[in-house]
Every structure is written in structure tokens, then in C-alpha cells.
Amino acid sequence: MQTNAQAIDAFIARKTRIDAILSRLQALSDDHFHTDPDILHWGHVGNLEHIETQLQQIADFAFKEGEYAD
């Protein structure tokens, strides 16, 4: 049987992984997603749109907004 202490450990482990992902994404954004403005094209825009859509879905879920609103 799983205990509350195990749930807390699992929660902290997942939060730690989320924090690491967010940190990496922030660093990538700070570097303009490794995109050289001299070679930027619509494919880069599409890639960024995909990232934005996924992050918006996560934010909507976390904040109970959009399709997740009560």
C-alpha cells in the first residue's frame, strides 16, 4: 500500500522535474529559441506556435481556465 509519505516524495520529484523543464524553457526563450534572425523562416514560427499552444494548454489546466474552467 502506498503511503502519504510516498505520495509527498512522488509529488516533490515531479515538481523538481517540472521546475527543471521550466528553467530549460526559460533559458531557451532567453536565447530566442536558438533562432538566428538572419535565417528565420515560417517554419520557425510554426515551431514556436506549437510550443505556445502546448504551454497554453498546460497553463489552462493548471489555472482551470479555457476548456478546464469550472
Short mmCIF file of C-alpha atoms in Angstrom, two decimals:
data_model
loop_
_atom_site.label_atom_id
_atom_site.label_comp_id
_atom_site.label_asym_id
_atom_site.label_seq_id
_atom_site.Cartn_x
_atom_site.Cartn_y
_atom_site.Cartn_z
CA MET A 1 0.00 0.00 0.00
CA GLN A 2 1.27 3.45 -0.89
CA THR A 3 1.57 5.88 1.99
CA ASN A 4 1.13 9.62 2.22
CA ALA A 5 4.90 9.96 2.66
CA GLN A 6 5.39 8.17 -0.66
CA ALA A 7 2.86 10.49 -2.30
CA ILE A 8 4.75 13.50 -0.93
CA ASP A 9 8.03 12.10 -2.25
CA ALA A 10 6.49 11.49 -5.68
CA PHE A 11 4.95 14.98 -5.72
CA ILE A 12 8.28 16.61 -4.87
CA ALA A 13 10.07 14.54 -7.52
CA ARG A 14 7.58 15.58 -10.20
CA LYS A 15 7.71 19.22 -9.10
CA THR A 16 11.51 19.10 -9.30
CA ARG A 17 11.29 17.77 -12.87
CA ILE A 18 8.75 20.46 -13.81
CA ASP A 19 10.99 23.16 -12.34
CA ALA A 20 13.92 21.84 -14.40
CA ILE A 21 11.81 21.84 -17.58
CA LEU A 22 10.62 25.39 -16.90
CA SER A 23 14.18 26.53 -16.30
CA ARG A 24 15.34 24.99 -19.58
CA LEU A 25 12.42 26.56 -21.46
CA GLN A 26 13.17 29.97 -19.96
CA ALA A 27 16.81 29.70 -21.00
CA LEU A 28 15.74 28.66 -24.50
CA SER A 29 13.34 31.61 -24.70
CA ASP A 30 16.02 33.99 -23.44
CA ASP A 31 18.16 32.76 -26.35
CA HIS A 32 15.26 33.29 -28.80
CA PHE A 33 14.86 29.53 -29.18
CA HIS A 34 18.31 29.27 -30.78
CA THR A 35 16.97 31.06 -33.85
CA ASP A 36 19.31 33.23 -35.87
CA PRO A 37 17.28 36.23 -37.13
CA ASP A 38 19.24 36.12 -40.38
CA ILE A 39 17.89 32.67 -41.23
CA LEU A 40 14.47 32.84 -39.51
CA HIS A 41 11.63 31.49 -41.66
CA TRP A 42 7.99 30.48 -41.29
CA GLY A 43 8.99 27.01 -40.12
CA HIS A 44 10.46 28.61 -37.00
CA VAL A 45 7.19 30.48 -36.48
CA GLY A 46 5.27 27.21 -36.77
CA ASN A 47 7.55 25.53 -34.25
CA LEU A 48 7.05 28.40 -31.84
CA GLU A 49 3.29 28.26 -32.38
CA HIS A 50 3.32 24.57 -31.45
CA ILE A 51 5.25 25.30 -28.24
CA GLU A 52 2.89 28.18 -27.42
CA THR A 53 -0.19 26.00 -27.95
CA GLN A 54 1.14 23.26 -25.70
CA LEU A 55 2.14 25.72 -22.97
CA GLN A 56 -1.26 27.42 -23.17
CA GLN A 57 -2.98 24.08 -22.70
CA ILE A 58 -0.81 23.39 -19.64
CA ALA A 59 -1.50 26.87 -18.23
CA ASP A 60 -5.24 26.47 -18.81
CA PHE A 61 -5.17 23.14 -16.97
CA ALA A 62 -3.08 24.50 -14.07
CA PHE A 63 -5.21 27.62 -13.63
CA LYS A 64 -8.56 26.00 -14.50
CA GLU A 65 -9.07 28.28 -17.48
CA GLY A 66 -10.15 27.73 -21.08
CA GLU A 67 -11.55 24.25 -21.63
CA TYR A 68 -10.71 23.37 -18.00
CA ALA A 69 -12.71 26.23 -16.47
CA ASP A 70 -15.35 25.19 -13.98
#
